XYZ file of C-alpha atoms in Angstrom:
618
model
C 266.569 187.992 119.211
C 268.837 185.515 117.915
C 269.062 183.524 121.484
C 265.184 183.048 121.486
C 265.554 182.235 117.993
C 268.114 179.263 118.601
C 265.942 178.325 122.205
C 263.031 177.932 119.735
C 264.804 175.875 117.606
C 266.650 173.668 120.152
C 262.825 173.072 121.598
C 261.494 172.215 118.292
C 264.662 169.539 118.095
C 264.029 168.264 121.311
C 260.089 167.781 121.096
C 261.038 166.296 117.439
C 263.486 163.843 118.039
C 261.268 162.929 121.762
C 258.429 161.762 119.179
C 260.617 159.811 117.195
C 262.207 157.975 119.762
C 259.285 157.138 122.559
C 258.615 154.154 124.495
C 255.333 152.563 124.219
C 254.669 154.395 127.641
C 255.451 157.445 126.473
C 253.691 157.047 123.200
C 250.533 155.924 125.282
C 250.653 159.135 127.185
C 251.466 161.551 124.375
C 247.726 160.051 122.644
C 245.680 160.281 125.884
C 247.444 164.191 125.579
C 246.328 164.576 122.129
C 242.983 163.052 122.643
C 242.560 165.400 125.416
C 243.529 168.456 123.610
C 241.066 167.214 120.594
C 238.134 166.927 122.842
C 239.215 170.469 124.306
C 239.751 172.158 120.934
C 235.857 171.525 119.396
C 232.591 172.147 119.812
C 230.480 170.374 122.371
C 228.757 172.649 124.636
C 226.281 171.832 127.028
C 222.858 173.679 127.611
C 222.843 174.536 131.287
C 219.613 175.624 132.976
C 218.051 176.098 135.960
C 217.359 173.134 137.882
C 214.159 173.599 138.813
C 213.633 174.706 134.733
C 215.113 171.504 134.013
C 213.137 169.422 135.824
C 209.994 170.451 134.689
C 211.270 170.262 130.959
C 211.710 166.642 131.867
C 208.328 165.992 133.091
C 206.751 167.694 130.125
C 209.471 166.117 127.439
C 211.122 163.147 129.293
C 214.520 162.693 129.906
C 216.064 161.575 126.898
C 214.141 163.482 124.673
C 214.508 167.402 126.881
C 218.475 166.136 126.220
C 217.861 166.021 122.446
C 216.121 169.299 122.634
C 218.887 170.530 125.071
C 221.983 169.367 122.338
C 220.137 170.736 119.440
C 219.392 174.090 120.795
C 222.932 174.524 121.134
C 223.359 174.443 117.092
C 222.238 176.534 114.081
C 219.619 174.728 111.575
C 221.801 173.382 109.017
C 220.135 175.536 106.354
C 218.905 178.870 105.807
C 215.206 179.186 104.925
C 214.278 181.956 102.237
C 211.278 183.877 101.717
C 210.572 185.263 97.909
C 208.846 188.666 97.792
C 206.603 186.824 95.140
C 205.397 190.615 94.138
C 208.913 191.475 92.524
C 210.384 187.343 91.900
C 209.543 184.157 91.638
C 211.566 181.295 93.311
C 213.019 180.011 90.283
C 214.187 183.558 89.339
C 215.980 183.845 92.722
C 217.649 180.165 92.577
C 219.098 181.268 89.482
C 220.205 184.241 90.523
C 221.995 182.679 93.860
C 223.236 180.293 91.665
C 225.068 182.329 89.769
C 226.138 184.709 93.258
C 227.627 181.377 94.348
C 229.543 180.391 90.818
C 231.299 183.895 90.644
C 232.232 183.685 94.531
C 233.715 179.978 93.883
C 231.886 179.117 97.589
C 230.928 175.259 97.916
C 228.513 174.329 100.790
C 228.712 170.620 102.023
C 225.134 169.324 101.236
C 223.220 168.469 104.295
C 219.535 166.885 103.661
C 216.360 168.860 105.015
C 213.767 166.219 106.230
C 210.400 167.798 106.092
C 209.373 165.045 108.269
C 208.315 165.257 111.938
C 209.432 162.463 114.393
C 205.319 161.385 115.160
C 203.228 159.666 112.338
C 200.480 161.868 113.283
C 201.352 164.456 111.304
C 198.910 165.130 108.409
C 201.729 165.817 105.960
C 201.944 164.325 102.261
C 204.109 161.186 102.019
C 204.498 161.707 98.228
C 206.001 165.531 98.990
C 208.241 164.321 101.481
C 209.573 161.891 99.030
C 209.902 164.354 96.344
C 211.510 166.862 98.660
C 213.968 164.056 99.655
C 215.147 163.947 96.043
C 216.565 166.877 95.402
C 218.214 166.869 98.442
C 221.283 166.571 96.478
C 221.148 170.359 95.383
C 222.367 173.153 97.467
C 219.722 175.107 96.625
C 216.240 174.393 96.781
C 212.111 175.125 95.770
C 209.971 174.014 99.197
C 207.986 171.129 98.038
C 205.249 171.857 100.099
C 201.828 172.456 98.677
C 200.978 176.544 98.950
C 204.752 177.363 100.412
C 206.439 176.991 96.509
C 207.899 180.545 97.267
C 210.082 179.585 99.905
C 213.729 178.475 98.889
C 216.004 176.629 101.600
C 219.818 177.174 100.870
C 221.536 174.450 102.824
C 224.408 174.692 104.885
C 226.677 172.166 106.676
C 228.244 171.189 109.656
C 229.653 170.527 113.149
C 232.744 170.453 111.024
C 236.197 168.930 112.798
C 239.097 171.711 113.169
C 242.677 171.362 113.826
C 243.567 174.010 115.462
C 247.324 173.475 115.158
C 247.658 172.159 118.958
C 250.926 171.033 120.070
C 252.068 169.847 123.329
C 252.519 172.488 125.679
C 251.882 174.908 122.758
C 248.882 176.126 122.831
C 247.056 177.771 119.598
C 246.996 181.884 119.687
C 243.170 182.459 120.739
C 240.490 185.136 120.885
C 237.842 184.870 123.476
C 234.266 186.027 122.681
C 231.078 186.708 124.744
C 228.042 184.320 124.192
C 225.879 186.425 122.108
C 229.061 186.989 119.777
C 229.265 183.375 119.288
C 225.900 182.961 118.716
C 225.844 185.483 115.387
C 228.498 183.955 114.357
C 227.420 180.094 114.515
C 224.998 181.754 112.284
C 227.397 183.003 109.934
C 227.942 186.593 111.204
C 231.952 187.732 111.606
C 233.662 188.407 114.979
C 233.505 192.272 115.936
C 235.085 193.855 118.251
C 232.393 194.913 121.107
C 232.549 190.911 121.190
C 235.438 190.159 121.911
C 236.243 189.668 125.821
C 239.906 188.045 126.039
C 243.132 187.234 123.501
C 245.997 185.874 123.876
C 249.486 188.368 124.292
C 251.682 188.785 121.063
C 248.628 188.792 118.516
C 249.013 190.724 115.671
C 247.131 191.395 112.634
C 246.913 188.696 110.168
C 247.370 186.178 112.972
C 245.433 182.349 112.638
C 243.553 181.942 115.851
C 241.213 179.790 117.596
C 238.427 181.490 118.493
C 236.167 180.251 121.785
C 233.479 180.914 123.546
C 232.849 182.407 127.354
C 229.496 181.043 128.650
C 228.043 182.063 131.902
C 229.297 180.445 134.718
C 227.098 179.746 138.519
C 228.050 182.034 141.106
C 228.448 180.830 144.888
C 225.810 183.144 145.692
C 223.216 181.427 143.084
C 223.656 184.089 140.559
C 225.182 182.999 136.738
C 227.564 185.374 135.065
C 231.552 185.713 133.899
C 234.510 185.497 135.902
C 236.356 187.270 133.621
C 237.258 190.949 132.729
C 237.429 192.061 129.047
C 241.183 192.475 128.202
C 242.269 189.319 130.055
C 245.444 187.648 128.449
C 244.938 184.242 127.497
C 247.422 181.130 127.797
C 245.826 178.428 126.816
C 247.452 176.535 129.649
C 245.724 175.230 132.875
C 246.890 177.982 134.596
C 244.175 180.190 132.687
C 241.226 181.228 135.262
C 238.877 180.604 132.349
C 240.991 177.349 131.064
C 238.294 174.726 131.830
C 235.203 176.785 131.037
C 236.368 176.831 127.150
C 236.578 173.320 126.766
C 234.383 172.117 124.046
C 233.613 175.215 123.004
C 235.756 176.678 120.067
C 233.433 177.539 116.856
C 235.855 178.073 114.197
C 239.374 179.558 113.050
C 240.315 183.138 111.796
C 242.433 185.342 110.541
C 242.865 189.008 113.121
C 242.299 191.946 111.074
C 243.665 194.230 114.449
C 246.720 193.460 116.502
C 245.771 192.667 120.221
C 245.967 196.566 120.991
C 243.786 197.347 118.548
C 241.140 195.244 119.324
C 241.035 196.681 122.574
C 241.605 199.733 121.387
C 238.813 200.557 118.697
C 235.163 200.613 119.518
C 233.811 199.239 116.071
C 234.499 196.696 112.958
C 235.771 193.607 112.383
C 238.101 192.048 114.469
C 238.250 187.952 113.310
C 237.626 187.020 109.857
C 236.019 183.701 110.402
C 237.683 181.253 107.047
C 237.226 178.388 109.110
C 233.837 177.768 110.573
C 232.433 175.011 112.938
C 228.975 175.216 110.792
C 229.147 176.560 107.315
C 226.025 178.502 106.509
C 225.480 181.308 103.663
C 225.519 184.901 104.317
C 222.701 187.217 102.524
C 223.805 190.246 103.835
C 222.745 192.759 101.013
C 221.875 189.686 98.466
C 219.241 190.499 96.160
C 217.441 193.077 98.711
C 213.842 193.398 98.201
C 213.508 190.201 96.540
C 213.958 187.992 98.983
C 213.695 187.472 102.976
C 215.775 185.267 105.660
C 213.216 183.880 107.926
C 212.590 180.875 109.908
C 210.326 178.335 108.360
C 208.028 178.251 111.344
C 207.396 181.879 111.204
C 206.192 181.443 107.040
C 203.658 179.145 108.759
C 202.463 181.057 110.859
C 201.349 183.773 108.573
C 199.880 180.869 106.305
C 197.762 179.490 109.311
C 196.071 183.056 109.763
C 195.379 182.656 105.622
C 194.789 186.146 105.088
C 192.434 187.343 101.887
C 192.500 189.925 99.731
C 190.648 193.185 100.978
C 190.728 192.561 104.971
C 191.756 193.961 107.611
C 194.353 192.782 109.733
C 196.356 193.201 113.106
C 199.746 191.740 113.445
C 199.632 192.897 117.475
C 203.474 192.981 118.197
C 204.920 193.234 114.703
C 208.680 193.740 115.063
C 210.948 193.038 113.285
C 208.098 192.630 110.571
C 208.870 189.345 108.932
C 205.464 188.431 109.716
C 203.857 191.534 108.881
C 205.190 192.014 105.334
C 205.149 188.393 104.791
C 201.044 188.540 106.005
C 200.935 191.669 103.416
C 202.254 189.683 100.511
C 199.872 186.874 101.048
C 196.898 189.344 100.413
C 198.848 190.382 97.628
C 199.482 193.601 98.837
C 195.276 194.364 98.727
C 193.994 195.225 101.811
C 194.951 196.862 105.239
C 197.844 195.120 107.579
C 198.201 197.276 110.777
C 201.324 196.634 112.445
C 201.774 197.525 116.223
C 204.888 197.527 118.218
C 205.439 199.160 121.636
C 209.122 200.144 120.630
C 209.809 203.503 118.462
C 213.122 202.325 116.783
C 211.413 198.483 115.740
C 208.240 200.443 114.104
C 211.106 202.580 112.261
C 212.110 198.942 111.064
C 209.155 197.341 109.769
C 208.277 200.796 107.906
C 211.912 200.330 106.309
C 210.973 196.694 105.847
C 208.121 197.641 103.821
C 209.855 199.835 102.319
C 212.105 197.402 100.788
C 209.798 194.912 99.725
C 207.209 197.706 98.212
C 204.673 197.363 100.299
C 202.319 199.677 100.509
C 199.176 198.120 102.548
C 201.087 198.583 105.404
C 200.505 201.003 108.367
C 202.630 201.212 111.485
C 201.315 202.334 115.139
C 203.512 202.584 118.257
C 201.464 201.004 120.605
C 201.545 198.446 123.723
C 199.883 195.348 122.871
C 198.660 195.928 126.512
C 196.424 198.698 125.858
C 195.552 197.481 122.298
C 191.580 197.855 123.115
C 190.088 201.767 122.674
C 186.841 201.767 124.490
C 184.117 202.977 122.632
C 182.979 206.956 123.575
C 180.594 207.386 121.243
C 179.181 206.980 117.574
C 182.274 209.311 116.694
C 184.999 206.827 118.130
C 185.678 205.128 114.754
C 186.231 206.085 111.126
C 185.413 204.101 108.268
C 188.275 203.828 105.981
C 187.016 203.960 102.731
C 189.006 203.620 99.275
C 187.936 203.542 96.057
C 190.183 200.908 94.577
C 189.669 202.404 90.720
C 191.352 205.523 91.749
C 195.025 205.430 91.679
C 195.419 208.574 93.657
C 195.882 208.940 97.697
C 193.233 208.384 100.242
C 193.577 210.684 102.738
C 191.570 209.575 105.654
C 191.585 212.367 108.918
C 189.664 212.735 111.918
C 189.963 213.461 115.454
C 190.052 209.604 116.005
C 192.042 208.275 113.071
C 190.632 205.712 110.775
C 191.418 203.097 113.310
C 189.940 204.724 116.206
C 193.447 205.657 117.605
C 193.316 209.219 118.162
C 196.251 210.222 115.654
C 196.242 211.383 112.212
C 196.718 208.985 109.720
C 196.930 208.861 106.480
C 196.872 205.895 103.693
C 198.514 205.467 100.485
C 196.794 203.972 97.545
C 197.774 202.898 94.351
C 200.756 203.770 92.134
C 200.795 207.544 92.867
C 201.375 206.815 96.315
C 204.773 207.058 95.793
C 205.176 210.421 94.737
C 203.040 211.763 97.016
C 204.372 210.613 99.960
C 207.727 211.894 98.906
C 206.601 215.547 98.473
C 204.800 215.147 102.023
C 208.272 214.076 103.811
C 209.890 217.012 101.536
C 207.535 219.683 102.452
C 207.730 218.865 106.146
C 211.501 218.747 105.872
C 211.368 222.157 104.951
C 209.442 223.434 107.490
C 211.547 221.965 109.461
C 214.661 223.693 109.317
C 216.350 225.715 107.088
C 220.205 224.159 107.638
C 221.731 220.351 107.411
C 223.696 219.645 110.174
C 227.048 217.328 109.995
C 225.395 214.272 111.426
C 222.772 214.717 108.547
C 225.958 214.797 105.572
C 227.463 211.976 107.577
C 224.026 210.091 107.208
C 223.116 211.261 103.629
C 227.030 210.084 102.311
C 226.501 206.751 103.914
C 222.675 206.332 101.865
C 224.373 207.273 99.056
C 227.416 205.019 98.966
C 225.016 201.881 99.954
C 222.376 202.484 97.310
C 218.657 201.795 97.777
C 217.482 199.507 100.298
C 216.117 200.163 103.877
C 218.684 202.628 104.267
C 217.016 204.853 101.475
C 213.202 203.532 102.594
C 210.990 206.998 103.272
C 210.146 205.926 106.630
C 210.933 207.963 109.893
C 207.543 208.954 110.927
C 205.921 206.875 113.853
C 202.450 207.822 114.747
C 201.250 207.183 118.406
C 198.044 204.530 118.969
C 195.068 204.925 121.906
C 194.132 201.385 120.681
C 191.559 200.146 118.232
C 188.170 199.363 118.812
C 186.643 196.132 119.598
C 185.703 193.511 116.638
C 187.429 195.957 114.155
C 189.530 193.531 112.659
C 188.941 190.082 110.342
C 192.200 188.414 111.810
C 194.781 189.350 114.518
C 197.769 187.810 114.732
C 199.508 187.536 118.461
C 202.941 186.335 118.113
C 203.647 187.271 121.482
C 206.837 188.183 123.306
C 207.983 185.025 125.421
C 211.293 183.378 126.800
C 212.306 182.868 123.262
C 213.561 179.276 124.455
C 213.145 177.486 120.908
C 215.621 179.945 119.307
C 218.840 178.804 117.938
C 222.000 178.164 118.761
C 221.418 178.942 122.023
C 224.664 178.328 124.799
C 222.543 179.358 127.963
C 220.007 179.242 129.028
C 220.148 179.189 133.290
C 218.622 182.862 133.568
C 215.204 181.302 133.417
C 213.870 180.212 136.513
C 210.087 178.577 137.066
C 208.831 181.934 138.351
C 210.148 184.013 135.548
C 208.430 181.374 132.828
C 205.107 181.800 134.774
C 205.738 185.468 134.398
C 205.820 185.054 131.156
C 203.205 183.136 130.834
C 200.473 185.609 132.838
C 201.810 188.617 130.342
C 200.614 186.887 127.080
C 197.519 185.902 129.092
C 196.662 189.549 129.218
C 198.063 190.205 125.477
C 195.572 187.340 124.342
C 192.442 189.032 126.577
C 193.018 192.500 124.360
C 193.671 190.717 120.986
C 190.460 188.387 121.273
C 188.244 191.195 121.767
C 189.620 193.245 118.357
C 188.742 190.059 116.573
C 185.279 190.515 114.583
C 182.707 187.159 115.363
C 183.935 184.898 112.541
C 187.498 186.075 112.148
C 190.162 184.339 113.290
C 192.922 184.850 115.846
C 196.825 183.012 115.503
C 198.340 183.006 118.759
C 202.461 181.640 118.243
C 205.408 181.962 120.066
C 209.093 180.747 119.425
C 209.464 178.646 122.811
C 209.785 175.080 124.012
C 208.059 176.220 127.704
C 204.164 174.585 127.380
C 203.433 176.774 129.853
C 203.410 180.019 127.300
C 201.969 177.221 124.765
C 199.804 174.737 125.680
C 199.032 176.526 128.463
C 197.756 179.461 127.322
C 195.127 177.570 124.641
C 194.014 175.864 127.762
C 193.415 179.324 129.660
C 191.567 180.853 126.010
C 188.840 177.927 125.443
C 188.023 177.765 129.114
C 188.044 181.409 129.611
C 185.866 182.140 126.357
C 183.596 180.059 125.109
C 182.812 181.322 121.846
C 186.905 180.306 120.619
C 187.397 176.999 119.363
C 190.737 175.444 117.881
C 190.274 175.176 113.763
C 192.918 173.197 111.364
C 195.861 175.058 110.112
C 197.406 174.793 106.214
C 199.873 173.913 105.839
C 200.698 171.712 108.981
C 204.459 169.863 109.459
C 204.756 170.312 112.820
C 204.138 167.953 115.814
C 201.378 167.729 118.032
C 201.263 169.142 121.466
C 201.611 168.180 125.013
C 198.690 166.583 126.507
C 197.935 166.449 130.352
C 199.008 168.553 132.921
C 202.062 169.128 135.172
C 201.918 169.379 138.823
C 204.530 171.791 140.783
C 206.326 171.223 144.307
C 204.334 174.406 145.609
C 200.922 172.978 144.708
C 200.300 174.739 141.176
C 198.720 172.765 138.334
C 199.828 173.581 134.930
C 197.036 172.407 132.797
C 198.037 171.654 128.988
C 195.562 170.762 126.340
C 193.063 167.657 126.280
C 193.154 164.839 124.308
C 191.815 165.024 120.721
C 193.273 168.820 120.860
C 196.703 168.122 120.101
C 196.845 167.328 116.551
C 194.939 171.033 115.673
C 198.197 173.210 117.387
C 201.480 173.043 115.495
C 205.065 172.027 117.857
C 208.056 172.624 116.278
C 210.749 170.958 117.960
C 214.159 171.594 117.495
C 215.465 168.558 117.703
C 212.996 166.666 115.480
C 214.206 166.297 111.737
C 212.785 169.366 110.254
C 215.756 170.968 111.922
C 214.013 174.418 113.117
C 213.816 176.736 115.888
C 211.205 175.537 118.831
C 208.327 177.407 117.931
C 204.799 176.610 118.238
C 200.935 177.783 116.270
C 197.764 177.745 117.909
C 194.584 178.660 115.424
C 191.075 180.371 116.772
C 188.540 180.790 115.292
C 186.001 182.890 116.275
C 181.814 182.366 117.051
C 179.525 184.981 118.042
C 180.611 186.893 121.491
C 176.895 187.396 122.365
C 177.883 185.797 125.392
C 180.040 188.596 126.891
């Protein structure tokens, strides 16, 4: 131990006393070394997709604008946007209340502006707000100027930031290696756990500083895309490494190991890097003021708004999960009404009932259900069940059939007023009982861990998800179709080559059939949102080209509030002879594109609003 420790030493000497003493030569090559290991230790990644992808982003975008889109899908928005459950808060109740979360935690964000401003003049959007907006940009915490949207608070966050890494010539930094998605959470704040990590470095130990990259998806020989390397790989940080040159430009931040190399290979859960040092600095609201308020992207808030719900209707949100939309649809309407919320997945209907939950909702009612089959055809007078409530009564409305009150042939029930509450408890008590007279472990293990993390969704009285047969056509004042797509506008994003042009047309013919079952629920004078969180026209544009030529009785109507751009005009001609056509002019200005790279800094996401005439034609 001593010999290493005097080799050590004697190196340090040497590299010490080589610096001091250098010829310009020398010195010349020791900066083109350091400049080399700066550019390789930070964050620069580059969006790689498909070729054929690529090209026809170009011809929809242009060049140097798909490369802005490209660069800025590969970062976080530089501020989180919050939604207030205006039912329980108001938004200058929760900015003092973060306020003061931030002043006992001693955290400082660097201030980074939020430009409600799109890139085109065409934009209908008040001058005089986005002036006023602009002036308190100096606050980290902020009320969204924005006439209607007063309930949503941005908390702003900062970055890239520069990170030395504590490289030295021919001494690498100790590093952890984690997969893409890993990196992703945690450019948007999340800590490094262990099912992430891939590869380390040998000798790391707990409480270790390390560098922590990322291992994107490389192209195979045979045309494929994935990693050439196996979880447990020891790192060098030398050119020797078979995943040296991949990792260049792409380290997100410095941490301290809270497991030793074996143990992070060794355990199958928790937290393996505690991220102190972060590329892009942005606030965690993990279990911050639950109930009262909501992360979501500002794009999604509009979307709900451009559906403008009203008191007393009836509502579809067709494929609902997580819920953001759902509850935030609900809250609009004041929580008066009926917002039925449809997902094809089990678990994600368990979450938007534990969503609801949380926020108190109770005009809420979950189906499992395939947006697919969404349309029950009618059998007979019998089919459907008027729902009927009398809103001076503050006990339960129990609705039952043979069809459901929604023509879905399940039992449903729906809560009403204050005693709702109560009731619904005894119901899940009663059926508890029935259902067996012991607790098992799992069920203590379960019950200790509600316990110890109070109320919240863990403690919401969900559980229950009732099966759908569809509803019945024009049962519904507004439907809203934010439809499962290619998700290409979310953020940060470090691949994107599994896309190819076939697999985007794919895409594009499934929605087609969603939007053909959620135009015939819609009622003659309702109105049907149709958004999706993707930069591909061809599930945007696209598709409002296929709905006003296919029915006649839809026609595009304005949306409130509207910041985002105007959409792609034209068409787009492919290689094998298929025309893409996009929307016509005079169209563009009544959709809403959000583009990532613009300076509202959001995810790509884009709004299309129907409304709906008479069907007589159908």
């Amino acid at each position: 131990m001593k010999k290493k420790g005097r080799n050590l030493l004697a190196a340090f000497r040497q590299t010490f006393l080589t610096l001091q003493n250098m010829t310009p030569q020398a010195e010349a090559e020791a900066e083109i070394q350091l400049n080399a290991a700066s550019a390789r230790y930070s964050y620069n990644p580059i969006l790689r997709w498909n070729p054929q992808v690529e090209d026809y982003f170009i011809k929809a975008y242009g060049s140097l604008h798909f490369a802005q889109i490209s660069k800025a899908l590969t970062r976080p928005s530089c501020y989180s946007c919050i939604r207030v459950n205006t039912l329980k808060s108001t938004s200058d109740a929760v900015i003092e209340k973060l306020q003061e979360i931030m002043r006992k935690s001693g955290s400082q964000n660097d201030v980074v502006g939020i430009n409600l401003k799109e890139n085109k003049p065409s934009n209908d959007i008040d001058l005089d707000m986005v002036e006023k907006q602009s002036s308190l940009q100096n606050e980290s915490i902020t009320k969204c100027q924005i006439p209607g949207l007063e309930y949503v608070v941005f908390v702003k966050g900062s970055g890239p930031h520069e990170i030395d890494y504590g490289y030295l010539p021919d001494k690498p930094p100790k590093e952890v290696l984690v997969s893409r998605k890993c990196a992703e959470a945690v450019l948007r704040g999340a800590q490094v756990y262990v099912p992430g990590i891939m590869a380390c470095s040998s000798h790391v130990e707990e409480g270790d500083l390390v560098a922590v990259s990322v291992a994107v998806e490389q192209p195979f020989p045979d045309g494929g895309w994935g990693l050439g390397i196996t979880r447990g790989t020891v790192l060098q940080g030398l050119p020797t490494d078979p995943y040296h040159f991949e990792r260049h430009g792409l380290y997100i931040g410095q941490g301290t190991t809270m497991l030793s190399r074996a143990g992070i290979f060794r355990a199958s859960q928790g937290i393996a890097v505690d991220m102190n040092n972060r590329v892009f600095k942005l606030p965690s609201f993990y279990d911050v003021l639950e109930g009262e308020i909501f992360l979501q992207n500002l794009p999604s808030i509009i979307a709900a708004h451009a559906l403008d719900p009203q008191k007393g209707e009836r509502i579809l949100d067709m494929c609902a999960a997580p819920g953001g939309k759902t509850t935030a649809i609900a809250i609009l309407m004041k929580d008066e009404g009926e917002v039925i919320a449809a997902d094809r997945s089990h678990n994600k209907v368990i979450d938007i009932q534990k969503l609801a939950a949380e926020l108190g909702l109770t005009c809420i009612t979950t189906y499992k259900l395939d947006a697919l089959k969404a349309v029950r055809k009618r059998n007979g007078s019998s089919d459907m069940t008027t729902l009927c409530c009398n809103k001076d009564n503050n006990d339960v409305v129990n609705q039952r059939s043979d069809s459901g009150p929604l023509g879905n042939g399940v039992t449903s029930t729906t809560f009403v007023g204050s005693n709702a509450d109560t009731t619904f408890k005894e119901n899940v008590s009663n059926e508890k009982a029935n259902e067996r007279t012991y607790t098992s472990k799992a069920d203590i293990r379960k019950n200790t861990r509600r316990m110890r993390n109070g109320p919240g969704r863990n403690q919401s009285l969900g559980g229950r998800v009732e099966n759908s047969k569809g509803f019945l056509p024009n049962s519904f004042d507004r439907v809203l179709l934010d439809a499962p797509c290619s998700a290409l506008g979310l953020r940060p994003r470090l691949f994107a080559g599994e896309e190819t042009i076939e697999s985007l047309r794919n895409h594009g013919k499934y929605q087609r059939r969603m939007f053909d079952q959620a135009v015939q629920l819609v009622r003659p004078g309702g109105v049907l949102v149709y958004s999706t969180c993707t930069i591909n026209p061809g599930e945007n544009e696209a598709l409002v080209r296929y709905a006003l030529d296919t029915y006649k009785f839809l026609s595009l109507a304005p949306q409130h509030p509207r910041i985002g751009g105007a959409g792609l005009v034209g068409r787009c001609e492919f290689p094998d002879g298929y025309v893409e056509e996009w929307l016509r002019p005079g169209e563009e200005e009544l959709v809403q594109r959000f583009d990532p790279s613009s300076q509202l800094d959001t995810i790509g996401f884009f709004i299309a609003k129907f409304a709906v005439g008479p069907k007589d034609d159908i």
